[in-house]
Tab-separated table of N, CA, C and O in Angstrom:
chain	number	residue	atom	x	y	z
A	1	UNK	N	-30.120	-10.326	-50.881
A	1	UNK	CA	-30.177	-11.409	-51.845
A	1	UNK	C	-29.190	-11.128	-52.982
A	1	UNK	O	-28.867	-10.032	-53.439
A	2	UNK	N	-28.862	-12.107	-53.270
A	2	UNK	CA	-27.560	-11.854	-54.082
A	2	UNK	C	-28.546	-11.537	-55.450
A	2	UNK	O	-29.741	-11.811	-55.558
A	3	UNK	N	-27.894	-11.047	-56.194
A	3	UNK	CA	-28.553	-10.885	-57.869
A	3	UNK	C	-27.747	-12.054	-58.865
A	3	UNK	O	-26.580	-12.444	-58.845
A	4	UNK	N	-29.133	-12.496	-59.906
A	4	UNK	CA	-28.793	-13.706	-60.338
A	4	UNK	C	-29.121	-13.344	-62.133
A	4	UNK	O	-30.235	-13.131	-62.611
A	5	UNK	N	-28.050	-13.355	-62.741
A	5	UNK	CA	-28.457	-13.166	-64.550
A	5	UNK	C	-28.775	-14.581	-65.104
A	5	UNK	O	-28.134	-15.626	-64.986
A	6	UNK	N	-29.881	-14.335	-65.706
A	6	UNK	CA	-30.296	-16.050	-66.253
A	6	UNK	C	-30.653	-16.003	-67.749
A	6	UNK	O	-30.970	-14.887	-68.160
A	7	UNK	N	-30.657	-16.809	-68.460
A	7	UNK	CA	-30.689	-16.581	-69.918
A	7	UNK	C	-32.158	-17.902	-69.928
A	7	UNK	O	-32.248	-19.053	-69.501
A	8	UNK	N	-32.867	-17.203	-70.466
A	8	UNK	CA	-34.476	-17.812	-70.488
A	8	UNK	C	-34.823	-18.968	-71.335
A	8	UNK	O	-35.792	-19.695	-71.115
A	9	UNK	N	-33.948	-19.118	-72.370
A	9	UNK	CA	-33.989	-19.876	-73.622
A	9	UNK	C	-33.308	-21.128	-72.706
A	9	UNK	O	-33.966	-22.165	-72.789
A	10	UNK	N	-32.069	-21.217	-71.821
A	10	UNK	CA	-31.584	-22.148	-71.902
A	10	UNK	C	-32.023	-22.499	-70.350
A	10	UNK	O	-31.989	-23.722	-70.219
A	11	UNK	N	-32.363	-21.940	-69.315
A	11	UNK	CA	-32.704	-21.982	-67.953
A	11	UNK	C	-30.956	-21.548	-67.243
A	11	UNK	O	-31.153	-21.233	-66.069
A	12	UNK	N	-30.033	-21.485	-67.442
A	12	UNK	CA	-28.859	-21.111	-67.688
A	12	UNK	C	-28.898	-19.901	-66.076
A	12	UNK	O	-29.485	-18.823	-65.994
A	13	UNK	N	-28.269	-20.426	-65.273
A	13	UNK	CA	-28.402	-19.015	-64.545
A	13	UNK	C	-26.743	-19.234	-63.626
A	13	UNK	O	-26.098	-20.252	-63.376
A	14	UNK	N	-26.454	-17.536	-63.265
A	14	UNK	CA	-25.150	-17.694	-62.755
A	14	UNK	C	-25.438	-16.579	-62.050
A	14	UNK	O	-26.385	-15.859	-62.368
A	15	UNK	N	-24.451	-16.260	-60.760
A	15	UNK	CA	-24.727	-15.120	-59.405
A	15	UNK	C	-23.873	-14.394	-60.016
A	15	UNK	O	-22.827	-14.780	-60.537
A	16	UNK	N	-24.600	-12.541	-59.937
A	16	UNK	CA	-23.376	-12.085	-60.096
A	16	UNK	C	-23.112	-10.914	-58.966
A	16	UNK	O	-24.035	-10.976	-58.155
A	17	UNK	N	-22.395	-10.108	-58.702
A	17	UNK	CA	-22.426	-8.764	-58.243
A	17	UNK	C	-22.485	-7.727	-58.727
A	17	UNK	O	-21.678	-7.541	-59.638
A	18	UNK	N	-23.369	-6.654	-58.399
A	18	UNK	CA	-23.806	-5.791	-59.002
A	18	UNK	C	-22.946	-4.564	-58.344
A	18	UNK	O	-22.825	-4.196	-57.175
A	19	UNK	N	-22.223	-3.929	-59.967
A	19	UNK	CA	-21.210	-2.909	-59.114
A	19	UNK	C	-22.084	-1.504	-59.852
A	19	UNK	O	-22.485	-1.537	-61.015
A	20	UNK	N	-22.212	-0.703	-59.233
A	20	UNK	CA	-23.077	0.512	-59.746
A	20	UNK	C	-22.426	1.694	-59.392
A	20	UNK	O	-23.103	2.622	-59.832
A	21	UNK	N	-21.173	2.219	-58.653
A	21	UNK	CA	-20.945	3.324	-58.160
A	21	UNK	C	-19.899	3.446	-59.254
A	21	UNK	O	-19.679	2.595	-60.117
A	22	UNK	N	-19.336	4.512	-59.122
A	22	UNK	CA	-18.052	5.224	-60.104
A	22	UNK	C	-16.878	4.503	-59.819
A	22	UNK	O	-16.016	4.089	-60.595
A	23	UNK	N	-16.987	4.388	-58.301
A	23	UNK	CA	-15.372	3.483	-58.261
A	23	UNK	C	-15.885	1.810	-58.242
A	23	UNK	O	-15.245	0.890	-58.750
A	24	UNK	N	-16.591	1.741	-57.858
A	24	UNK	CA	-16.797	-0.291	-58.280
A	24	UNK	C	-16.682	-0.373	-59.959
A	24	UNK	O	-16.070	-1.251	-60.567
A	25	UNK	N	-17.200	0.423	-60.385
A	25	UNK	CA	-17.040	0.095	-62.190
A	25	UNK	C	-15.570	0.333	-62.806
A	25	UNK	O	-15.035	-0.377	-63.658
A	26	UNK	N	-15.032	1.481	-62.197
A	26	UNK	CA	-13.867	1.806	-62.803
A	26	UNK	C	-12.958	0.547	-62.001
A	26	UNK	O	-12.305	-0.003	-62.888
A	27	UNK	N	-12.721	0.001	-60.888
A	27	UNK	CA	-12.497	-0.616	-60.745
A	27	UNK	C	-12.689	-2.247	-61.322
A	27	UNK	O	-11.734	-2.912	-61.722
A	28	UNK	N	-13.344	-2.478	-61.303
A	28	UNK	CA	-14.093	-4.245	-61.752
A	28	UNK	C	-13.798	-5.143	-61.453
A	28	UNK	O	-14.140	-5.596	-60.361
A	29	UNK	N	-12.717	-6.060	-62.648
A	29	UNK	CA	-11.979	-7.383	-62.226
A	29	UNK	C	-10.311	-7.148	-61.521
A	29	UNK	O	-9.527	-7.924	-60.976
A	30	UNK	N	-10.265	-5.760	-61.835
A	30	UNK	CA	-8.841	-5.541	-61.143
A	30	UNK	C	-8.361	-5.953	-59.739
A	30	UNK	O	-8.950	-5.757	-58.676
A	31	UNK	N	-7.249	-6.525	-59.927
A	31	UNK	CA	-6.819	-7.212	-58.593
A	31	UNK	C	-7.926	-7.929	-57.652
A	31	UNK	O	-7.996	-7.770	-56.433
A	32	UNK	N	-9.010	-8.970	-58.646
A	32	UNK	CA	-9.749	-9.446	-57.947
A	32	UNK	C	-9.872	-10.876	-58.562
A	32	UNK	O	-9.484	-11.185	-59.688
A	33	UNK	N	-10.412	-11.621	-57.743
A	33	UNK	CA	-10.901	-13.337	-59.100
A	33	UNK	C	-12.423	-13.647	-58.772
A	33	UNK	O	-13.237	-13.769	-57.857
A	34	UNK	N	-12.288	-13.680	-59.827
A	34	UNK	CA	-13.873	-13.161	-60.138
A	34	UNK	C	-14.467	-14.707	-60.182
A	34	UNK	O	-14.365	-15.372	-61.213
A	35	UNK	N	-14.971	-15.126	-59.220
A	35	UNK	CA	-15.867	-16.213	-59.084
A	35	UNK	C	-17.379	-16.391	-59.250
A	35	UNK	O	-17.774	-17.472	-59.687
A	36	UNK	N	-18.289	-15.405	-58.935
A	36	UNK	CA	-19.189	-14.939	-59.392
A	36	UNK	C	-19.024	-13.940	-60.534
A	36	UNK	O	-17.934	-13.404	-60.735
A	37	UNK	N	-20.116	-13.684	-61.294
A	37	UNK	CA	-19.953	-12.697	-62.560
A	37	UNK	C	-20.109	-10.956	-61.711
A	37	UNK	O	-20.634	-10.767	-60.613
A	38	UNK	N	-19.603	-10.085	-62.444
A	38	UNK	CA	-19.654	-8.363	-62.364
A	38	UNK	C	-20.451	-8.362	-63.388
A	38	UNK	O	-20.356	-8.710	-64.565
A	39	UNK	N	-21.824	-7.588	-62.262
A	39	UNK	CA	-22.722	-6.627	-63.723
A	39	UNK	C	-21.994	-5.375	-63.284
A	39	UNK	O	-21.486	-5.130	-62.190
A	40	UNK	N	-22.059	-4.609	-64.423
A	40	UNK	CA	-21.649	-3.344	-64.804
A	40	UNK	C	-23.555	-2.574	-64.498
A	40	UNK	O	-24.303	-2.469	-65.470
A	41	UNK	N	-23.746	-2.400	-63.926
A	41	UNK	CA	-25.052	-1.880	-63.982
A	41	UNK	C	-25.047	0.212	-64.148
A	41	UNK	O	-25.288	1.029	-63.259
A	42	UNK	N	-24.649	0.479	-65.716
A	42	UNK	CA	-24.733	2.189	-66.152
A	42	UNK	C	-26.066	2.512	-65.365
A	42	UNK	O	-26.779	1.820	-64.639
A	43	UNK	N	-26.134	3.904	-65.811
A	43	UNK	CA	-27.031	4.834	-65.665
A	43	UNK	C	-27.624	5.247	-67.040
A	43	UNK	O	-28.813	5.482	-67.254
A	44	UNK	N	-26.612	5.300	-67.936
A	44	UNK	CA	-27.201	5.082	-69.117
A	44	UNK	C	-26.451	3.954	-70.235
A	44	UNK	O	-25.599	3.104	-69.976
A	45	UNK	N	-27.181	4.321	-71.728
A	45	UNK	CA	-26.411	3.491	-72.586
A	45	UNK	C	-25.719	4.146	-73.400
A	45	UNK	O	-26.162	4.973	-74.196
A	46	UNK	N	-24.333	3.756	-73.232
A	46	UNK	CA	-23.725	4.439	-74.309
A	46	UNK	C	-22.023	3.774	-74.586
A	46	UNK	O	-21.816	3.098	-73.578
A	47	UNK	N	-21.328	3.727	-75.091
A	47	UNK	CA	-19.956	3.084	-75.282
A	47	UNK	C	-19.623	2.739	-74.279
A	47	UNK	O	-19.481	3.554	-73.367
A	48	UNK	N	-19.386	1.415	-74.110
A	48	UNK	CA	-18.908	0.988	-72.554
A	48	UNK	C	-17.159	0.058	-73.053
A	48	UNK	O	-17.074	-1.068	-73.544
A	49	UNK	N	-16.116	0.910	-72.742
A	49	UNK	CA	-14.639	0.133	-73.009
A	49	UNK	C	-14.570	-0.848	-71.756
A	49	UNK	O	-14.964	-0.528	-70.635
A	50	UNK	N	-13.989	-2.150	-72.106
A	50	UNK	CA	-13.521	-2.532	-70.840
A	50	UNK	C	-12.129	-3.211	-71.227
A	50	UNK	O	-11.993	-3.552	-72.402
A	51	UNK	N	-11.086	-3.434	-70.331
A	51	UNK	CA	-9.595	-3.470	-70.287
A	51	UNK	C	-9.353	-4.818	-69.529
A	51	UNK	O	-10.160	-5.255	-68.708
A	52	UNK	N	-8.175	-5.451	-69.865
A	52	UNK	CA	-7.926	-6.548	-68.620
A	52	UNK	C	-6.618	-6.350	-67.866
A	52	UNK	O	-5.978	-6.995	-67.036
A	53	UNK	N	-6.492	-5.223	-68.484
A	53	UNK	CA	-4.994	-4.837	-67.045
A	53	UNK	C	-5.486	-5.036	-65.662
A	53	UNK	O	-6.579	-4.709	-65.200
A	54	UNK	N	-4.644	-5.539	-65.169
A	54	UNK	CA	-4.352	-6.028	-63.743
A	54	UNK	C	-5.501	-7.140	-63.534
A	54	UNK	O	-5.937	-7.415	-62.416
A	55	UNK	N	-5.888	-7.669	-64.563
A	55	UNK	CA	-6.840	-8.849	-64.465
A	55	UNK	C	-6.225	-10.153	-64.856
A	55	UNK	O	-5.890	-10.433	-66.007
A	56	UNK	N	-6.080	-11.069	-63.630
A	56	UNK	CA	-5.161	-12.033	-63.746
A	56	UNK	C	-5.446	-13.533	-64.580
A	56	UNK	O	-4.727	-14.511	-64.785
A	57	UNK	N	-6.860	-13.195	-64.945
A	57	UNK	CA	-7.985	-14.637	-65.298
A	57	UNK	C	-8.782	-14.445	-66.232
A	57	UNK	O	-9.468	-13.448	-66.007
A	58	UNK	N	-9.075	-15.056	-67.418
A	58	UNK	CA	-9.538	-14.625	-68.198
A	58	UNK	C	-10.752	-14.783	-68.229
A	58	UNK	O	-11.205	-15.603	-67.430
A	59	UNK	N	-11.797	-14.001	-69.233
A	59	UNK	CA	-12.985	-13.428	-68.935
A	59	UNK	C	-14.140	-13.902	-70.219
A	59	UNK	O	-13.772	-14.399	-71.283
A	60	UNK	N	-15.287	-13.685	-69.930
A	60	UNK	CA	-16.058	-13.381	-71.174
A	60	UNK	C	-16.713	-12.381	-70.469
A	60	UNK	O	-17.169	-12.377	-69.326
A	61	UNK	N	-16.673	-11.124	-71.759
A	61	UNK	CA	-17.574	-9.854	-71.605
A	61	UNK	C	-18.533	-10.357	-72.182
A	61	UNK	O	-18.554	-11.500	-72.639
A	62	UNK	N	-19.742	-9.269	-72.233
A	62	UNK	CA	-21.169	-9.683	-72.478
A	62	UNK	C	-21.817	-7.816	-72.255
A	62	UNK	O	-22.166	-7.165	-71.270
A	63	UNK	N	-21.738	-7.586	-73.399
A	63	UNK	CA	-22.477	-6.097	-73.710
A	63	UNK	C	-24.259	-6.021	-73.568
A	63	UNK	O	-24.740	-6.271	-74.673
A	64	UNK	N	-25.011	-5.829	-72.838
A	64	UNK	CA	-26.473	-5.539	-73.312
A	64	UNK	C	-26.901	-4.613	-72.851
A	64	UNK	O	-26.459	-3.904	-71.947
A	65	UNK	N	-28.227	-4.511	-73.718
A	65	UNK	CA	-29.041	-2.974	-74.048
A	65	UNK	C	-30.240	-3.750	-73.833
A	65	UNK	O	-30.487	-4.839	-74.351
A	66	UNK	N	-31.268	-2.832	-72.690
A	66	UNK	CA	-32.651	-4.129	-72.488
A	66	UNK	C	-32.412	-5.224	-72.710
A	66	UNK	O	-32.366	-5.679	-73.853
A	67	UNK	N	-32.196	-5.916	-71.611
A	67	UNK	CA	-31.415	-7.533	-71.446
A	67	UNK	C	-31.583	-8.386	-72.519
A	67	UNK	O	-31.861	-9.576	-72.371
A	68	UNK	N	-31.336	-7.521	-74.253
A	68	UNK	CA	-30.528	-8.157	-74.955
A	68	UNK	C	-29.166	-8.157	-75.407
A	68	UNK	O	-28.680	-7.054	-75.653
A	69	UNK	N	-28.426	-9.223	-75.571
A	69	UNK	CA	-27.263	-9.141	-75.866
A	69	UNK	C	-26.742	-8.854	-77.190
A	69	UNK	O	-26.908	-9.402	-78.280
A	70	UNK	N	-25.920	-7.629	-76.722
A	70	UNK	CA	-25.296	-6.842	-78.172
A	70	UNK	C	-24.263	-7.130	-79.017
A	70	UNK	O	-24.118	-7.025	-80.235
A	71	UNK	N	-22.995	-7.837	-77.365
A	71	UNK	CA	-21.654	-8.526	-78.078
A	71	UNK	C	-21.506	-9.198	-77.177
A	71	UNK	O	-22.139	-9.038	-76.134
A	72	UNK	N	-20.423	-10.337	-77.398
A	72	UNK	CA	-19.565	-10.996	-76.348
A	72	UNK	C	-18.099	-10.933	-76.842
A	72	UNK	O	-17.719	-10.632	-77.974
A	73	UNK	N	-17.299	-11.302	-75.690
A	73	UNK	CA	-16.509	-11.499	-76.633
A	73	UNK	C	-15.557	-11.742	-75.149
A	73	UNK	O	-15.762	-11.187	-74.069
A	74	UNK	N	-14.459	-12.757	-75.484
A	74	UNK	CA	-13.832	-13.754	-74.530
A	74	UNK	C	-12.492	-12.788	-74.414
A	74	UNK	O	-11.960	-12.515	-75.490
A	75	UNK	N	-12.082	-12.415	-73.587
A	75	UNK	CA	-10.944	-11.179	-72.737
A	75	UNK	C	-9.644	-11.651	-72.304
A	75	UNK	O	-9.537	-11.847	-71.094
A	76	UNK	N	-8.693	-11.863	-72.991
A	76	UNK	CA	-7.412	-12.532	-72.170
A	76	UNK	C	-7.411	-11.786	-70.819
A	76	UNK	O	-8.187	-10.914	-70.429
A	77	UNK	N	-6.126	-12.460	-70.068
A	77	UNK	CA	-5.622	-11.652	-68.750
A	77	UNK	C	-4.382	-10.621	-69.509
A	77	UNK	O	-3.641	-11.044	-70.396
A	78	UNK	N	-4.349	-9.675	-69.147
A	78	UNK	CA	-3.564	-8.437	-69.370
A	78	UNK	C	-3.644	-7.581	-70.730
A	78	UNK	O	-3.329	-6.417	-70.978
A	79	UNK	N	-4.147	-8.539	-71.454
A	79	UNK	CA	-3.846	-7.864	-73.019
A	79	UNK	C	-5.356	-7.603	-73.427
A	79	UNK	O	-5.547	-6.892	-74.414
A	80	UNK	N	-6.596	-8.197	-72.645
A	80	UNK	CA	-7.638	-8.493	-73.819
A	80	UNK	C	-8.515	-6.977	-73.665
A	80	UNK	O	-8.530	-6.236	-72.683
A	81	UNK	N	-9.066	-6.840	-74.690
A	81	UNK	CA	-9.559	-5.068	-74.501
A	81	UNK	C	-10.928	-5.279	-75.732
A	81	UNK	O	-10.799	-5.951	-76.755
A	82	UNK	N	-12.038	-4.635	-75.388
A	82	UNK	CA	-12.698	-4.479	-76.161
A	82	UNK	C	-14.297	-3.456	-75.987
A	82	UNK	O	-14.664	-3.320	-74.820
A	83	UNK	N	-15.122	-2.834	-76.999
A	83	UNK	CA	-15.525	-2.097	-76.235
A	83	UNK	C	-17.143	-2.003	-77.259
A	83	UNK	O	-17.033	-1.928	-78.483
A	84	UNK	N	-18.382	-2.016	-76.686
A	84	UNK	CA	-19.658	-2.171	-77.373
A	84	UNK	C	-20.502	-0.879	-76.764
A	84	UNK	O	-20.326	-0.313	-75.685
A	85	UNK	N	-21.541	-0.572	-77.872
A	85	UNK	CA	-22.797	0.083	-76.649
A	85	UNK	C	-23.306	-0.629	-75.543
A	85	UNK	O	-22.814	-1.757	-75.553
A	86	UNK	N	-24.136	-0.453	-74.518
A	86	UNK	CA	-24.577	-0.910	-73.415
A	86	UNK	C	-25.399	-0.129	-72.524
A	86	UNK	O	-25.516	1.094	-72.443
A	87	UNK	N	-26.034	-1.207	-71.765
A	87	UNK	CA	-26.674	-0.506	-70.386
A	87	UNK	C	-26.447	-0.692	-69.411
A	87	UNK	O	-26.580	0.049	-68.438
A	88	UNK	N	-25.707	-2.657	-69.536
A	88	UNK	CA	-25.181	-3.147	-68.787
A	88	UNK	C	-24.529	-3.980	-69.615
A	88	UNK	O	-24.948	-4.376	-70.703
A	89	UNK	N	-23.027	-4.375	-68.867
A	89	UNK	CA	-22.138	-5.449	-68.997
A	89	UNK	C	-21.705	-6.392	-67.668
A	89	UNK	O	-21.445	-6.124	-66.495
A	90	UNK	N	-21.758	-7.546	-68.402
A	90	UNK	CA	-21.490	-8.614	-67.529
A	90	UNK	C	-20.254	-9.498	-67.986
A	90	UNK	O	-20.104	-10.095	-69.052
A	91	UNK	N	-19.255	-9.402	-66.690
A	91	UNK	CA	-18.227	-9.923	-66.899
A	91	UNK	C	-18.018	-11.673	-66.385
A	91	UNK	O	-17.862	-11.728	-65.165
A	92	UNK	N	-17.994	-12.795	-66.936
A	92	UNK	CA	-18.217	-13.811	-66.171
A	92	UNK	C	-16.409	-14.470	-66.557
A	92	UNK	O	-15.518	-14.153	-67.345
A	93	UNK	N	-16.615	-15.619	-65.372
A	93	UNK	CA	-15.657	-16.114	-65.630
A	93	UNK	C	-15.844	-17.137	-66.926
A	93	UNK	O	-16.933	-17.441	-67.412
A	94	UNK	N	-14.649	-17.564	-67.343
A	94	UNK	CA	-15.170	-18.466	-68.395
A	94	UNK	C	-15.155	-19.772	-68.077
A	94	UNK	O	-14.835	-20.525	-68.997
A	95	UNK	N	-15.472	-20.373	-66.785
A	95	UNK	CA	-15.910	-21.548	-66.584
A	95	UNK	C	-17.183	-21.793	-66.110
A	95	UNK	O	-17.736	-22.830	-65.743
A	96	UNK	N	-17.541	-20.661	-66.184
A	96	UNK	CA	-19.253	-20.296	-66.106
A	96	UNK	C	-20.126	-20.976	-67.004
A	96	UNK	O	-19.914	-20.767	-68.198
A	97	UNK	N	-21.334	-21.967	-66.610
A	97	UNK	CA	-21.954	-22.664	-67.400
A	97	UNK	C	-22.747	-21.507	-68.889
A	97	UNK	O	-22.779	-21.723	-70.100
A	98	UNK	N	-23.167	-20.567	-68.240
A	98	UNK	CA	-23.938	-19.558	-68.946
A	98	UNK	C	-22.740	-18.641	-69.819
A	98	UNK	O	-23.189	-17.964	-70.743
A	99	UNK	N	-21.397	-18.591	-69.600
A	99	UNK	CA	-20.315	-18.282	-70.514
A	99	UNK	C	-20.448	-18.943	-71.908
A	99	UNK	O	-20.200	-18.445	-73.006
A	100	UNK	N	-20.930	-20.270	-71.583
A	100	UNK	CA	-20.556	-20.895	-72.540
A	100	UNK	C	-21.676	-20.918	-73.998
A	100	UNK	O	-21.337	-21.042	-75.175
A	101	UNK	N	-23.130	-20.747	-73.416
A	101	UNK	CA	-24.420	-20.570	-74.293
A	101	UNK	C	-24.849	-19.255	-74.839
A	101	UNK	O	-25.550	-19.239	-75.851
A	102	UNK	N	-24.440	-18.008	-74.179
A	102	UNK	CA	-24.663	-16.592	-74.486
A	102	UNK	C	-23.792	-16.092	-75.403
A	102	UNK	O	-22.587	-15.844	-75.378
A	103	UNK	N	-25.063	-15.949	-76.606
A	103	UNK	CA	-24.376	-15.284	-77.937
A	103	UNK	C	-25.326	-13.980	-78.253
A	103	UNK	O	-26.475	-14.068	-77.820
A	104	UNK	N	-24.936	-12.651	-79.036
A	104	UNK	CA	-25.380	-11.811	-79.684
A	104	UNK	C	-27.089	-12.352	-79.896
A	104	UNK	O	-27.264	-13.521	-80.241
A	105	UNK	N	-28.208	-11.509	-79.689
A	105	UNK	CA	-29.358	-11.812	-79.951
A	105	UNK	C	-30.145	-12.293	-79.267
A	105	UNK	O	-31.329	-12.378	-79.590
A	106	UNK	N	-29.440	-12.920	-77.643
A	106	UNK	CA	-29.941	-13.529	-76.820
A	106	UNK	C	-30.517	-12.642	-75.719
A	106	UNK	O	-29.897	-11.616	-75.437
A	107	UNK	N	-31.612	-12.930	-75.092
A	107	UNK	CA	-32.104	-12.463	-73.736
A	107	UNK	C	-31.185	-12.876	-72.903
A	107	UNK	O	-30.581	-13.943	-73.006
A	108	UNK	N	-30.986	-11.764	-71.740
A	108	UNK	CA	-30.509	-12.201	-70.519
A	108	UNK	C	-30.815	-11.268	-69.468
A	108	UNK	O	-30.467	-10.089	-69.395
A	109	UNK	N	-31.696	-12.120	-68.445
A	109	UNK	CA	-32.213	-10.833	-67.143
A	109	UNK	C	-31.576	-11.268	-65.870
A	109	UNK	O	-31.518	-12.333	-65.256
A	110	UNK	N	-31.010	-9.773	-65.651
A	110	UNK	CA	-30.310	-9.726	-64.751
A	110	UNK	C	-31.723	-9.377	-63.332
A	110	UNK	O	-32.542	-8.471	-63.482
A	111	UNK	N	-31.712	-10.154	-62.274
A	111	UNK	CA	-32.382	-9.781	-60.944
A	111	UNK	C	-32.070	-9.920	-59.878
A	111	UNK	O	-32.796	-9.526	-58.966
């Protein structure tokens, strides 16, 4: 079953893939188009950088700690860089309905 992050306040839900190993994370949106969202699913929480080199499409990140949200923040292609605490990050595209409603303070459960 695919895994689905939904934001509770708005009924808001989008598919994402869940990358959990050392090389799916270090890897991510690189040389990929990201049609569904990337959870970043850590092991723990702690500074999570993310980069958009070799990412051809631009993004909204989405930092959370217990599926609340810590930061967002919208990622050009090649240049956009930015970096929050976390447990998990979710990378969506930004034509994603749920891109567009998820701000700092908000619930969002990833299942």
């Amino acid at each position: 079953m695919t895994p689905r992050v939904r934001h509770p306040r708005t009924g808001t839900h989008h598919p994402v893939e869940r990358l959990s190993t050392w090389w799916e994370i270090s890897r991510g949106a690189i040389g990929r188009t990201v049609k569904s969202g990337l959870w970043f699913d850590f092991a723990d929480t702690n500074f999570a950088p993310l980069h958009m080199l070799g990412v051809t499409r631009p993004l909204v990140a989405v930092w959370i700690i217990d599926e609340t949200v810590r930061a967002v923040k919208h990622l050009r292609p090649w240049v956009g860089a930015g970096i929050a605490r976390a447990s998990d990050v979710l990378e969506l595209p930004v034509d994603a309905p749920l891109a567009d409603v998820v701000g700092a303070g908000d619930e969002l459960v990833v299942r």
